[in-house]
Short mmCIF file of C-alpha atoms and ligand atoms in Angstrom, two decimals:
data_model
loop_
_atom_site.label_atom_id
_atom_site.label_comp_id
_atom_site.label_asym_id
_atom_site.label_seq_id
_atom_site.Cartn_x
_atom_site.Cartn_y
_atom_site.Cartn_z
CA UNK A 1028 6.17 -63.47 -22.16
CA UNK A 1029 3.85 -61.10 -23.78
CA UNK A 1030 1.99 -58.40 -22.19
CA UNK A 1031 -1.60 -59.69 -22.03
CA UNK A 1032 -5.59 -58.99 -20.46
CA UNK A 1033 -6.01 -60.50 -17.06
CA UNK A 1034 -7.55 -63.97 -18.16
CA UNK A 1035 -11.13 -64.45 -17.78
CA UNK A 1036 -10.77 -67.43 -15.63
CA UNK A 1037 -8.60 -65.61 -13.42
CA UNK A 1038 -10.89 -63.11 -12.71
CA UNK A 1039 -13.72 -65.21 -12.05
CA UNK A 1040 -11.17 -67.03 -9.63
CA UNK A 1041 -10.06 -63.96 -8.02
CA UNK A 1042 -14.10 -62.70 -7.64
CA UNK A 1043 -14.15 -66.85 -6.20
CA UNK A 1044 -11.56 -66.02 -3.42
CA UNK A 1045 -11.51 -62.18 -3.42
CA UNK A 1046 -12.10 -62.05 0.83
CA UNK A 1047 -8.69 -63.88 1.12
CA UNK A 1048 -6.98 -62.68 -0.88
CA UNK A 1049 -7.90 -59.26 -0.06
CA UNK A 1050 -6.08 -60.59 3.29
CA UNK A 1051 -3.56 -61.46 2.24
CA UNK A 1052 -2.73 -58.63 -0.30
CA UNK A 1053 -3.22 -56.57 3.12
CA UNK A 1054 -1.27 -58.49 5.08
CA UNK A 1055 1.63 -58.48 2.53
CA UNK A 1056 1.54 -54.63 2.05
CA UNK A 1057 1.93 -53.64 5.93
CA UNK A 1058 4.94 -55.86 5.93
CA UNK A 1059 6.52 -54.54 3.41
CA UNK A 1060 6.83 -51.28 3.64
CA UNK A 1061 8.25 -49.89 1.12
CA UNK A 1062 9.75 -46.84 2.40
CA UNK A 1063 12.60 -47.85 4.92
CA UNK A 1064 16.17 -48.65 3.80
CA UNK A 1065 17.35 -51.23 4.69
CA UNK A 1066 19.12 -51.46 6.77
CA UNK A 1067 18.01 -48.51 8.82
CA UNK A 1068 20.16 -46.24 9.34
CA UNK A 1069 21.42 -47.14 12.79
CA UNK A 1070 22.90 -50.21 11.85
CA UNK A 1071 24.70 -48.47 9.18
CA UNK A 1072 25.61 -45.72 11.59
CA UNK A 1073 27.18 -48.48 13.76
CA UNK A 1074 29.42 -49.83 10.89
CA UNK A 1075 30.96 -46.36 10.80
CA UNK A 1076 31.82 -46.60 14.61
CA UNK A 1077 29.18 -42.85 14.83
CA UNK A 1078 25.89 -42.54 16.50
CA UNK A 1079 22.55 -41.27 14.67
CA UNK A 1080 20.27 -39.31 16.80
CA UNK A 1081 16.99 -37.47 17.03
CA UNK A 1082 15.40 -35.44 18.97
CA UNK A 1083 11.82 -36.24 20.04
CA UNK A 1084 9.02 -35.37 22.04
CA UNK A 1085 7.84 -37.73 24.68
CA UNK A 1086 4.39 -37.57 23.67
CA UNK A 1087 4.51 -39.10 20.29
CA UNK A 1088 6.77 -41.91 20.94
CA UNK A 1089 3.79 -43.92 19.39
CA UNK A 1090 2.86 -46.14 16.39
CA UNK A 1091 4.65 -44.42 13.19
CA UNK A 1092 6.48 -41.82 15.38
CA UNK A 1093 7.89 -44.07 18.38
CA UNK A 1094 8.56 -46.93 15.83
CA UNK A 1095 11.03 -44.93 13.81
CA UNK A 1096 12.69 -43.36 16.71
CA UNK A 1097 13.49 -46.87 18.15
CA UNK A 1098 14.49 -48.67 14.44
CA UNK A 1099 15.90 -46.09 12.95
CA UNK A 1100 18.14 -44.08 15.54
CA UNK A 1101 20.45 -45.16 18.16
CA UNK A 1102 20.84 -41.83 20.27
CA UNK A 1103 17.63 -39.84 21.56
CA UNK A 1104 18.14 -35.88 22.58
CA UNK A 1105 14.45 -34.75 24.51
CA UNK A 1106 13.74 -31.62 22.17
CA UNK A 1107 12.52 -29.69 25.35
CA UNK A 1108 12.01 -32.07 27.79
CA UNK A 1109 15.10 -31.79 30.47
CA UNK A 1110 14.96 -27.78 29.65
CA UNK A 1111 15.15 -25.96 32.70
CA UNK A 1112 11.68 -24.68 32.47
CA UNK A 1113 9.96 -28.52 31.83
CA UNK A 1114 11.47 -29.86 35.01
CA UNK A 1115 11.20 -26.80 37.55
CA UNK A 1116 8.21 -25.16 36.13
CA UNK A 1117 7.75 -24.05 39.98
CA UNK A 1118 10.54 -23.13 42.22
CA UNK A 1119 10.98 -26.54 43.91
CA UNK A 1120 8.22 -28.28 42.30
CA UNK A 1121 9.58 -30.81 39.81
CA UNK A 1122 8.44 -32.76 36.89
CA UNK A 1123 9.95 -35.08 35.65
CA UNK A 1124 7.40 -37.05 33.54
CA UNK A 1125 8.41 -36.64 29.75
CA UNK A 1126 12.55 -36.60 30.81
CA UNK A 1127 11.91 -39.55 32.39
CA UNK A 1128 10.12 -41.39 30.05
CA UNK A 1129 12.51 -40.79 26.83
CA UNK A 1130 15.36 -41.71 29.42
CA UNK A 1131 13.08 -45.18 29.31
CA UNK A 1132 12.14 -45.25 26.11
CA UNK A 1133 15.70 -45.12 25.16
CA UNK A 1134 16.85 -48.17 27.62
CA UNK A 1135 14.18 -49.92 25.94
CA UNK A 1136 15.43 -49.74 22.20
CA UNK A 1137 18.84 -49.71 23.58
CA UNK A 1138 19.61 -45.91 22.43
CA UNK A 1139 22.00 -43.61 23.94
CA UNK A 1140 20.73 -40.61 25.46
CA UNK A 1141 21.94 -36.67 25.08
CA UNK A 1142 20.80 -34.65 27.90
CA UNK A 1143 19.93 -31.32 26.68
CA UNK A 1144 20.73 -28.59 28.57
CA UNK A 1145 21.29 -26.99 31.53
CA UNK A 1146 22.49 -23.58 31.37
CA UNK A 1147 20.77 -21.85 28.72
CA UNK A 1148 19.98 -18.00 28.07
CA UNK A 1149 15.88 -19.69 26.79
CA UNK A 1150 13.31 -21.31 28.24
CA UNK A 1151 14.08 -20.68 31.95
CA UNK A 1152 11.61 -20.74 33.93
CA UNK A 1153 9.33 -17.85 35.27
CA UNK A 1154 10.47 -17.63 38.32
CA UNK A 1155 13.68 -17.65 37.88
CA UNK A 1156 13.95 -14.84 34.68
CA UNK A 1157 11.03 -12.37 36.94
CA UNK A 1158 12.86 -12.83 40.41
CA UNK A 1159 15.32 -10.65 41.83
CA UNK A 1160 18.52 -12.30 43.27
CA UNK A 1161 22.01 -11.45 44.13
CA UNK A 1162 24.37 -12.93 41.85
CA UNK A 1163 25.93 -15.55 44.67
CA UNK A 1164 21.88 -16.63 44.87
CA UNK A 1165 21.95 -17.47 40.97
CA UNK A 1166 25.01 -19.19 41.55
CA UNK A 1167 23.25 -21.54 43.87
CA UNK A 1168 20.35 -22.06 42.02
CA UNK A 1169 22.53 -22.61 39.09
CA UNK A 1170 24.71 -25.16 41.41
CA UNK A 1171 21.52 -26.63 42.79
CA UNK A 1172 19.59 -27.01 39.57
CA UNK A 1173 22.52 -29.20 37.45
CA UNK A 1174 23.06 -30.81 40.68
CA UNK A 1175 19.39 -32.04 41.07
CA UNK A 1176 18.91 -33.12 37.41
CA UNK A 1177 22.75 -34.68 36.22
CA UNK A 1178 21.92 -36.82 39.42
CA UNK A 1179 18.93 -38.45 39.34
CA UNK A 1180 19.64 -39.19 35.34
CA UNK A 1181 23.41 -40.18 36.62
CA UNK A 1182 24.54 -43.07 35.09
CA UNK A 1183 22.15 -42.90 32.21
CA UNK A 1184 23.13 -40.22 29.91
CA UNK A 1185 25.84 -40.79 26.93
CA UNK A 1186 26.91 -37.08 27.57
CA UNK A 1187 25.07 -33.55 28.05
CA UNK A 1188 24.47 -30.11 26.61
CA UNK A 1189 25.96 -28.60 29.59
CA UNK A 1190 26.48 -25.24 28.38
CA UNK A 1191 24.11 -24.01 24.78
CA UNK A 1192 24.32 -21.37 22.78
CA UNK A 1193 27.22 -19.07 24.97
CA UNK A 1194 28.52 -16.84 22.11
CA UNK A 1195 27.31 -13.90 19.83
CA UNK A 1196 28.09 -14.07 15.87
CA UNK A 1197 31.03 -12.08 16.32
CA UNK A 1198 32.71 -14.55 19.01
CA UNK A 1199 31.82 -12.31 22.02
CA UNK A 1200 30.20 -13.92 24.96
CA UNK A 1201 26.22 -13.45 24.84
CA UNK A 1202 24.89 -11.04 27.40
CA UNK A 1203 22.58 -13.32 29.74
CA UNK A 1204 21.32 -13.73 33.36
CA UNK A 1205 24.27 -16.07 33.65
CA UNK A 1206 27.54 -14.20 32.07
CA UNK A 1207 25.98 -11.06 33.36
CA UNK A 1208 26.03 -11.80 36.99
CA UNK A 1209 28.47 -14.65 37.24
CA UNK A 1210 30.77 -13.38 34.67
CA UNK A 1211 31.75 -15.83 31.81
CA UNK A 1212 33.19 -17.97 34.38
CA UNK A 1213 29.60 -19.75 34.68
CA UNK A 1214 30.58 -21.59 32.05
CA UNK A 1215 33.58 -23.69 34.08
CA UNK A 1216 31.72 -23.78 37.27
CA UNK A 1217 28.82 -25.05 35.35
CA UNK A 1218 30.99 -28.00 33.86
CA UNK A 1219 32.89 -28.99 37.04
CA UNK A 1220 29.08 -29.03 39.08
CA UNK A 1221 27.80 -31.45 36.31
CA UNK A 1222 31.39 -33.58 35.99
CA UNK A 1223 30.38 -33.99 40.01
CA UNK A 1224 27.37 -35.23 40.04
CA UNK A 1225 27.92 -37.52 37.25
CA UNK A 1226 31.43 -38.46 36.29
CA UNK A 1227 30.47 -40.87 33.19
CA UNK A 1228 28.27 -38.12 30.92
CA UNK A 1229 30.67 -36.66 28.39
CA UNK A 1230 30.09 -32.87 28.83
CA UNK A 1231 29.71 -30.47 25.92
CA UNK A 1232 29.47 -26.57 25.17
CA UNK A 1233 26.98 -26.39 22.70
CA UNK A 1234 26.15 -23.64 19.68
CA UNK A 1235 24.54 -22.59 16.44
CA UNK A 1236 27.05 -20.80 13.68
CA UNK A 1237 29.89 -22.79 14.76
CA UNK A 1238 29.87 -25.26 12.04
CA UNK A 1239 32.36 -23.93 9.82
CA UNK A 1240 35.66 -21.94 10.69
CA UNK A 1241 34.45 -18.20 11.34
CA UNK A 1242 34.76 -16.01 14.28
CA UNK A 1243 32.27 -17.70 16.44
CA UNK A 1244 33.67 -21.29 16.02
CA UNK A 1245 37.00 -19.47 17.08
CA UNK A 1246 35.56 -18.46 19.77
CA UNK A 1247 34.87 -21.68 20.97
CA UNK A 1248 37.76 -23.01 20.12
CA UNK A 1249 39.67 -20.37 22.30
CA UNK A 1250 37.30 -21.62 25.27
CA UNK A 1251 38.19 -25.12 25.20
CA UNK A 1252 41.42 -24.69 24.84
CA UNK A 1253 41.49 -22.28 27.87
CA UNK A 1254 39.33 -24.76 30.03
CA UNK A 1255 41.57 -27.83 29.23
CA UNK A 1256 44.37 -25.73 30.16
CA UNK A 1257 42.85 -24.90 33.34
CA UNK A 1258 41.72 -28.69 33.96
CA UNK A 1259 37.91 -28.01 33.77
CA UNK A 1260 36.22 -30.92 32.77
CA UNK A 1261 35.20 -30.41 28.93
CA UNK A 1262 34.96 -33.45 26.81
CA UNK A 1263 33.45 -32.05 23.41
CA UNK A 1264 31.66 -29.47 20.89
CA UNK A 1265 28.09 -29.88 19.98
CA UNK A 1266 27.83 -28.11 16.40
CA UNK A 1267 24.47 -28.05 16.10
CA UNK A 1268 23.68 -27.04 12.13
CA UNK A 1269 20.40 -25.63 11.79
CA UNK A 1270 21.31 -25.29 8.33
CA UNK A 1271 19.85 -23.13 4.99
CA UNK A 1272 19.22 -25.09 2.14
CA UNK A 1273 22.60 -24.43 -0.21
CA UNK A 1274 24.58 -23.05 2.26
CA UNK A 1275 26.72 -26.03 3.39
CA UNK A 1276 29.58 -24.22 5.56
CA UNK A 1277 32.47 -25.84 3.31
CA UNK A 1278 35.15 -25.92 6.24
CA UNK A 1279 32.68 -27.82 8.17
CA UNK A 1280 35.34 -30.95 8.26
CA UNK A 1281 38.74 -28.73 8.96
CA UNK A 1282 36.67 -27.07 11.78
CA UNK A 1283 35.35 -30.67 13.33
CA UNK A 1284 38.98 -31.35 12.45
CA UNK A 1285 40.86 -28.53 14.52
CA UNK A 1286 38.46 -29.45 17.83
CA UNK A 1287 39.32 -32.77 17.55
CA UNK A 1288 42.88 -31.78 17.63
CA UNK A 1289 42.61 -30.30 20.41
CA UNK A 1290 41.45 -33.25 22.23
CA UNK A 1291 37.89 -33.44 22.61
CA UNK A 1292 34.72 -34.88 20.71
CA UNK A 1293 32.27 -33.40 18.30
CA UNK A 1294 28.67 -34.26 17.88
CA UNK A 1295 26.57 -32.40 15.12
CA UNK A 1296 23.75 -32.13 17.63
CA UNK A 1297 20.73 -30.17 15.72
CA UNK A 1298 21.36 -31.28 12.02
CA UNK A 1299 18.27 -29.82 10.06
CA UNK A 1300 18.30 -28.06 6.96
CA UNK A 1301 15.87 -25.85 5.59
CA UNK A 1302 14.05 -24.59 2.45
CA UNK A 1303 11.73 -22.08 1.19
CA UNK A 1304 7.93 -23.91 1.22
CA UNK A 1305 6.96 -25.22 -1.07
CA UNK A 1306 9.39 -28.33 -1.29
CA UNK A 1307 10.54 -29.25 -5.00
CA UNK A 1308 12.32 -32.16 -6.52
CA UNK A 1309 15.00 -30.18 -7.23
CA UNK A 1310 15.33 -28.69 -3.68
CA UNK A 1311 14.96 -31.86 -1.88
CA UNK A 1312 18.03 -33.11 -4.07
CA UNK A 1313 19.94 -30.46 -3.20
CA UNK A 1314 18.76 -30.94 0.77
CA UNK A 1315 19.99 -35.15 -0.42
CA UNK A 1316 23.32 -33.22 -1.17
CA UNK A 1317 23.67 -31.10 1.93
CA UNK A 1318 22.66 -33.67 4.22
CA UNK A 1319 25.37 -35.91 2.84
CA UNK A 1320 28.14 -33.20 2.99
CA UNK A 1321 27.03 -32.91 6.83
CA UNK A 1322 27.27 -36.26 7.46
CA UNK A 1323 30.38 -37.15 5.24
CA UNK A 1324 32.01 -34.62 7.41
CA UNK A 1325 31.87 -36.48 10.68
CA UNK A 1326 32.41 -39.84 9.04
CA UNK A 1327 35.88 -38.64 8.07
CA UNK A 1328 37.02 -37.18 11.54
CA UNK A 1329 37.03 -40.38 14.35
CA UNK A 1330 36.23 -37.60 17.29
CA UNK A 1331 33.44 -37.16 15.20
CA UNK A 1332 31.02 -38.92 17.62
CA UNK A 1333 27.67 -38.95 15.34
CA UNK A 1334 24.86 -36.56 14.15
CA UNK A 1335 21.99 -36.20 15.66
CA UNK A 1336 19.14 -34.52 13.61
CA UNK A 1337 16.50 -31.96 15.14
CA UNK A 1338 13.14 -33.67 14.86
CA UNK A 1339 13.33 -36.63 12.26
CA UNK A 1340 9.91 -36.04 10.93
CA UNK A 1341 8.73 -32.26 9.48
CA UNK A 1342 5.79 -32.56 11.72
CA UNK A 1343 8.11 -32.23 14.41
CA UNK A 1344 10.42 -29.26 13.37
CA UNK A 1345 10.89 -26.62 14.89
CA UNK A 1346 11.76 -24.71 11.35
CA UNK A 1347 8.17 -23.38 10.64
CA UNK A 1348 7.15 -22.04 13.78
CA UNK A 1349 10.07 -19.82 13.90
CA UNK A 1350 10.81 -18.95 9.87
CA UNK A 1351 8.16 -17.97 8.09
CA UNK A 1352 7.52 -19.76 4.66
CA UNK A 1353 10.49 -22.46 5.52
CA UNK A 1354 10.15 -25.99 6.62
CA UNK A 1355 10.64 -29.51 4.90
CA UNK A 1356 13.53 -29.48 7.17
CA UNK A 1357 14.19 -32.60 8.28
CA UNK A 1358 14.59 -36.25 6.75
CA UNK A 1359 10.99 -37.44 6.88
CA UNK A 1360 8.25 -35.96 5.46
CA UNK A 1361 4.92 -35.16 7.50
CA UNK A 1362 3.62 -38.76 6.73
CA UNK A 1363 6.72 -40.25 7.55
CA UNK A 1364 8.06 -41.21 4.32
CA UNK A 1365 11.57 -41.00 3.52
CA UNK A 1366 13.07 -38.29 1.78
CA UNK A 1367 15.84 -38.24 -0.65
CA UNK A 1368 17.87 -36.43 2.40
CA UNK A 1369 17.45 -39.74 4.62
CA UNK A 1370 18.74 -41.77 1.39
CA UNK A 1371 21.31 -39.63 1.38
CA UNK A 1372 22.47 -39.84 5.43
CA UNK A 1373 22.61 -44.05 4.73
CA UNK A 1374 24.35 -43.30 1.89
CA UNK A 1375 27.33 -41.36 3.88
CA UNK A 1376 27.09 -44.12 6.68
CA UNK A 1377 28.07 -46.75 3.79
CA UNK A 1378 24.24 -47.68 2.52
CA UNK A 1379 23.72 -48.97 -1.03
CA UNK A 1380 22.88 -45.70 -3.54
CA UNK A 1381 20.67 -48.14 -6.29
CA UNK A 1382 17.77 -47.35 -6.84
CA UNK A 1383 17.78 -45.58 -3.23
CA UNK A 1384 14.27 -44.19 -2.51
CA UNK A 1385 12.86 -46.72 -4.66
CA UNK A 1386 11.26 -50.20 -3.58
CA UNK A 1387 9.17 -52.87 -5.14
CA UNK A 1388 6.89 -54.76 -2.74
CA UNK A 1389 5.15 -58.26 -3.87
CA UNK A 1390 1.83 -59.01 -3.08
CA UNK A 1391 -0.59 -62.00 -4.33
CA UNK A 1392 -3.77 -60.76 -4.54
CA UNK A 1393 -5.44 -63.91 -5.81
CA UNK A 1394 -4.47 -67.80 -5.51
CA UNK A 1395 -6.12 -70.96 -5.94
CA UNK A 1396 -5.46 -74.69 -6.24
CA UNK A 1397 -2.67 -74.68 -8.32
CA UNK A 1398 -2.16 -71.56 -9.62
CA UNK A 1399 -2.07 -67.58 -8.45
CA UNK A 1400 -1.64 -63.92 -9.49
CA UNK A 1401 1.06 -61.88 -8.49
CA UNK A 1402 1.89 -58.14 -8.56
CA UNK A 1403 4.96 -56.13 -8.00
CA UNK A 1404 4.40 -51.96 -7.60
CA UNK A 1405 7.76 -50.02 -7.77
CA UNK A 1406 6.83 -47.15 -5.41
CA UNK A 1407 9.76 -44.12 -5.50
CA UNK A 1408 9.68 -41.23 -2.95
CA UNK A 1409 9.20 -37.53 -3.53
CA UNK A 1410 12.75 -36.56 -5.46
CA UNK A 1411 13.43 -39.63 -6.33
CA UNK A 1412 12.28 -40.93 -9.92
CA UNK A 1413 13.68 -44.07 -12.07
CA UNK A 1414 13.38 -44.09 -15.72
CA UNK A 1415 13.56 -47.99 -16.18
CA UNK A 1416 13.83 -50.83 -13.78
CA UNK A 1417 14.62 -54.47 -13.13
CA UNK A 1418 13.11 -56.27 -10.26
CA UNK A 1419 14.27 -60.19 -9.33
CA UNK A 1420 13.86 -63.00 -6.46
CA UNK A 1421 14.01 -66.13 -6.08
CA UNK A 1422 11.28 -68.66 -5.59
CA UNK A 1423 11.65 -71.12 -2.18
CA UNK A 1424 9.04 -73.49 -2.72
CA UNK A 1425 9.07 -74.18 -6.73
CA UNK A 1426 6.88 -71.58 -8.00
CA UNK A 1427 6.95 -70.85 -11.94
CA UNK A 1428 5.70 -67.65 -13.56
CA UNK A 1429 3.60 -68.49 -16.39
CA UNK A 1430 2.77 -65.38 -18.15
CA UNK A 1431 3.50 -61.82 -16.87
CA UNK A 1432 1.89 -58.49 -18.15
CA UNK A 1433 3.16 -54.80 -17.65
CA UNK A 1434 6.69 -56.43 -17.86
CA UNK A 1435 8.95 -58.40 -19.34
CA UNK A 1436 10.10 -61.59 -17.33
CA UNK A 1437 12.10 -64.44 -17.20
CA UNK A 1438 12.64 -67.42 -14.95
CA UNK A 1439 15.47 -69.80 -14.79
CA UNK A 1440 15.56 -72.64 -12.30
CA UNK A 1441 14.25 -70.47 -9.12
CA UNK A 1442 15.55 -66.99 -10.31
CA UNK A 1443 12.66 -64.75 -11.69
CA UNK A 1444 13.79 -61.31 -13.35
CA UNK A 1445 11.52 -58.98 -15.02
CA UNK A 1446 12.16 -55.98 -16.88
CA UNK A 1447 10.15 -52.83 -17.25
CA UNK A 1448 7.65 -52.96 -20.69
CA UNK A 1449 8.89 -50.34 -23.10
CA UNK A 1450 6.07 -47.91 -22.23
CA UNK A 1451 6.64 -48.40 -18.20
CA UNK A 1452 10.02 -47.76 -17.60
CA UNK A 1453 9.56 -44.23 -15.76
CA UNK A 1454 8.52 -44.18 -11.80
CA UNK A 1455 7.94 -40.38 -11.30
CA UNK A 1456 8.84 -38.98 -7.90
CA UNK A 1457 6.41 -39.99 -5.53
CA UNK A 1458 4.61 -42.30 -7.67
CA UNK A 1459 4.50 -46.39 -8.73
CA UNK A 1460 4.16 -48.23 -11.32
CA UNK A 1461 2.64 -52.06 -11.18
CA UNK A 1462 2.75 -55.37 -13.24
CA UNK A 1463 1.39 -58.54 -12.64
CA UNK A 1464 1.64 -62.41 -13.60
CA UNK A 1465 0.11 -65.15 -13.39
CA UNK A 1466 2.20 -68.41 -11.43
CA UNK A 1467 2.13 -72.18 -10.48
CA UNK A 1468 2.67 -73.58 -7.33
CA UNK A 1469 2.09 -76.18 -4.76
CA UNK A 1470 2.42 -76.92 -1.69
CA UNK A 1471 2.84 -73.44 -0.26
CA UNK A 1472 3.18 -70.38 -2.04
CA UNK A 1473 5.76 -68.01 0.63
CA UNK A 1474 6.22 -64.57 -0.58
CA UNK A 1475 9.61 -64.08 -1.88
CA UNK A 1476 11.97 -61.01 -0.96
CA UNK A 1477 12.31 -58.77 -4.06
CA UNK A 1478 15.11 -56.93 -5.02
CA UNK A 1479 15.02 -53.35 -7.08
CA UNK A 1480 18.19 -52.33 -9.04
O1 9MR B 2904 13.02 -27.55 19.23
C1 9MR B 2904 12.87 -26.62 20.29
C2 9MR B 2904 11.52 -25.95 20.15
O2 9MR B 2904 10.46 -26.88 20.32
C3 9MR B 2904 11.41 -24.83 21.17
O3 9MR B 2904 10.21 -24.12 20.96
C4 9MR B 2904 12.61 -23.91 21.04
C5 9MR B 2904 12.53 -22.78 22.04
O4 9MR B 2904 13.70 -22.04 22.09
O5 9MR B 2904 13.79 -24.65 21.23
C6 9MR B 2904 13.96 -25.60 20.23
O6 9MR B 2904 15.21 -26.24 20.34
C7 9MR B 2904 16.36 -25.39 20.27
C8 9MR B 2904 17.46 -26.08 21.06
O7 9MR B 2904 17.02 -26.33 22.36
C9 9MR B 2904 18.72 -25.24 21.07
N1 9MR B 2904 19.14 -24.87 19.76
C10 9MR B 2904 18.11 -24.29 18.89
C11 9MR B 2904 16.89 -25.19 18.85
C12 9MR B 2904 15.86 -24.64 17.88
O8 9MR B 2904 15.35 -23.44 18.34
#
């Protein structure tokens, strides 16, 4: 078939029926979006025996935002939510509201959820940093505080962030309100208060730095092997890798590894990885790269538990608030399409690589009586590009292309394949390229699923 004009009386029949098939090309184009893999990344996650996780705020979990966080992920961390200072914002005034309705949220889309955190140097609140107290009073706030909020979730939560961010870069415990006037001790009270009031969470020690083998990690590691010698409930490491773009810590697996060995779980529990603004190709393939490192990682260690990304969408990063001139952190862009880093996370998890980050959606924007024109648009995300392409189906209900233009295509029996023309074959990153046909059919005229690759 020969690339050719649109007939004429095509177009008059498409001007005849335009307002349905306007619908229909709508209609078509909403349920086919063409930026999800398929299939998401949860399921893949699942065939891997690991959890994938975000963290979210309660407010959004809405149209775009709430339906990727249900699809996509299978573990929910509140960003802020459960933080000491969001549910005691008053001394003995509590709110609850957002905790409570992730915790919900997540029941709904059948998600596990990480509870995130209870003693913590940040975001305390008020009037517990600017009062004065003796250190056996902070010890009964501290008791009384995880006591209050690892009950009333008990039962629901796949494990908390008991303990975040204890250490310094050298492997020295951080100065804080806690370690200060409880000594470094907090840290096992802390876990056996929680491991009371709810004996199915898994409890963690969380931190940032600890993803490869350095001093800090050591650190760590020298903790839980002290507190499982001592019997102090401890059932795993959150490493949580806010990572620079590049700088993949290359003993990230021997590290995972050597806690594992020691007999408790990891989680990568902050996965996000940043770049200089603005975002390139070239740096969101080498983000694609990172990610998958990250990721690989856990899939090779079985105490690995899962990774949980910060914020799943860069309009919900934490990254440019806090470093100026960095962002495009995370695996979604602003608008919520996928980037080549997401590609690259259902990649590690066992997800097809062809043409990843590339889709073809049909549509029919015109049809009559016996006959109808079709169009395919190969759509590939920012960092992804093709420089030729093949789409196929195969017709249910007897359809024949006639004559196709933009593209080279043949049918045989059911199976349509068409080929890119020779002066089509590149999709540039973040853009499409169409072609269209004209068909018979009768009877009905379903849409067909189209395969890219
Ligand atoms: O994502 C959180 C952001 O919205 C808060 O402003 C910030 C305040 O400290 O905390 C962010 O989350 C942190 C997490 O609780 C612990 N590890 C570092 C995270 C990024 O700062």
């Amino acid at each position: 078939m020969t690339p050719s004009r649109t007939p004429l009386r095509t177009r008059l029949r498409t001007l005849l029926t335009g307002a349905a098939a306007t619908a229909t090309t709508a209609t078509l184009l909403l349920a086919a979006p063409a930026t999800a893999a398929d299939p998401p990344l949860r399921d893949l996650a699942t065939t891997k025996a690991k959890v994938i996780g975000t963290a979210v705020t309660g407010s959004k979990l809405t149209a775009t935002y709430g339906d990727l966080a249900g699809t996509q992920f299978n573990s929910l961390t509140p960003g802020n939510a459960m933080k000491w200072e969001s549910v005691e914002p008053t001394r003995g005034t509590y709110n609850w509201t957002e905790a409570d309705q992730i915790v919900a949220f997540a029941q709904a889309h059948n998600q596990q959820v990480r509870g995130h955190t209870l003693v913590w140097h940040n975001q305390n609140p008020a009037w517990l940093t600017n009062g004065t107290w003796t250190p056996a009073q902070l010890g009964t706030l501290l008791q009384d505080h995880i006591t209050t909020e690892v009950t009333r979730y008990k039962g629901k939560l796949a494990a908390w962030d008991v303990v975040n961010e204890p250490f310094n870069e050298d492997g020295t415990y951080r100065p804080t309100i806690w370690s200060d006037n409880l000594g470094t001790d907090y840290i096992a009270k802390a876990l056996t208060w929680a491991r009371a009031a709810d004996p199915t969470a898994k409890l963690y020690v969380n931190d940032y730095n600890v993803e490869g083998v350095n001093a800090k990690s050591t650190a760590l590691y020298n903790l839980v092997k002290s507190l499982k010698e001592r019997g102090i409930p401890i059932d795993g490491v959150g490493l949580q890798a806010h990572l620079i773009l590049g700088q993949y810590p290359s003993s990230l697996q021997q590290n995972i590894q050597r806690f594992a060995d020691l007999g408790v779980d990891v989680a990568i529990t902050e996965l996000d990885i940043r770049m200089q603004l603005p975002s390139t190709d070239a740096k969101l393939t080498q983000q694609a790269v990172d990610y998958k490192a990250v990721v690989d990682a856990c899939v090779a260690v079985t105490r690995c538990v899962g990774v949980t990304v910060w914020g799943f969408t860069d309009s919900d990063s934490w990254v440019p608030d806090v470093f100026d001139g960095y962002g495009a952190a995370t695996p979604y862009t602003e608008n919520f399409t996928p980037k080549p880093a997401y590609y690259a996370i259902a990649q590690s998890f066992g997800g097809t690589p062809s043409a990843e980050g590339c889709a073809a959606t049909y549509s029919v924007p015109s049809q009559w009586n016996t006959g109808f024109t079709g169009q395919v648009t190969i759509t590939c995300s920012p960092g992804r590009s093709l420089s030729s392409w093949k789409v196929s189906w195969t017709y249910g209900a007897g359809q024949r292309v006639t004559q196709a233009w933009n593209a080279t295509c043949a049918q045989a029996g059911a199976s349509v394949t068409c080929v890119n023309a020779s002066y089509n074959g590149t999709v540039p990153s973040g853009g499409s390229v169409s072609f269209g046909f004209n068909g018979t059919w009768s009877g009905n005229n379903p849409v067909p699923t189209v395969t890219l690759g």
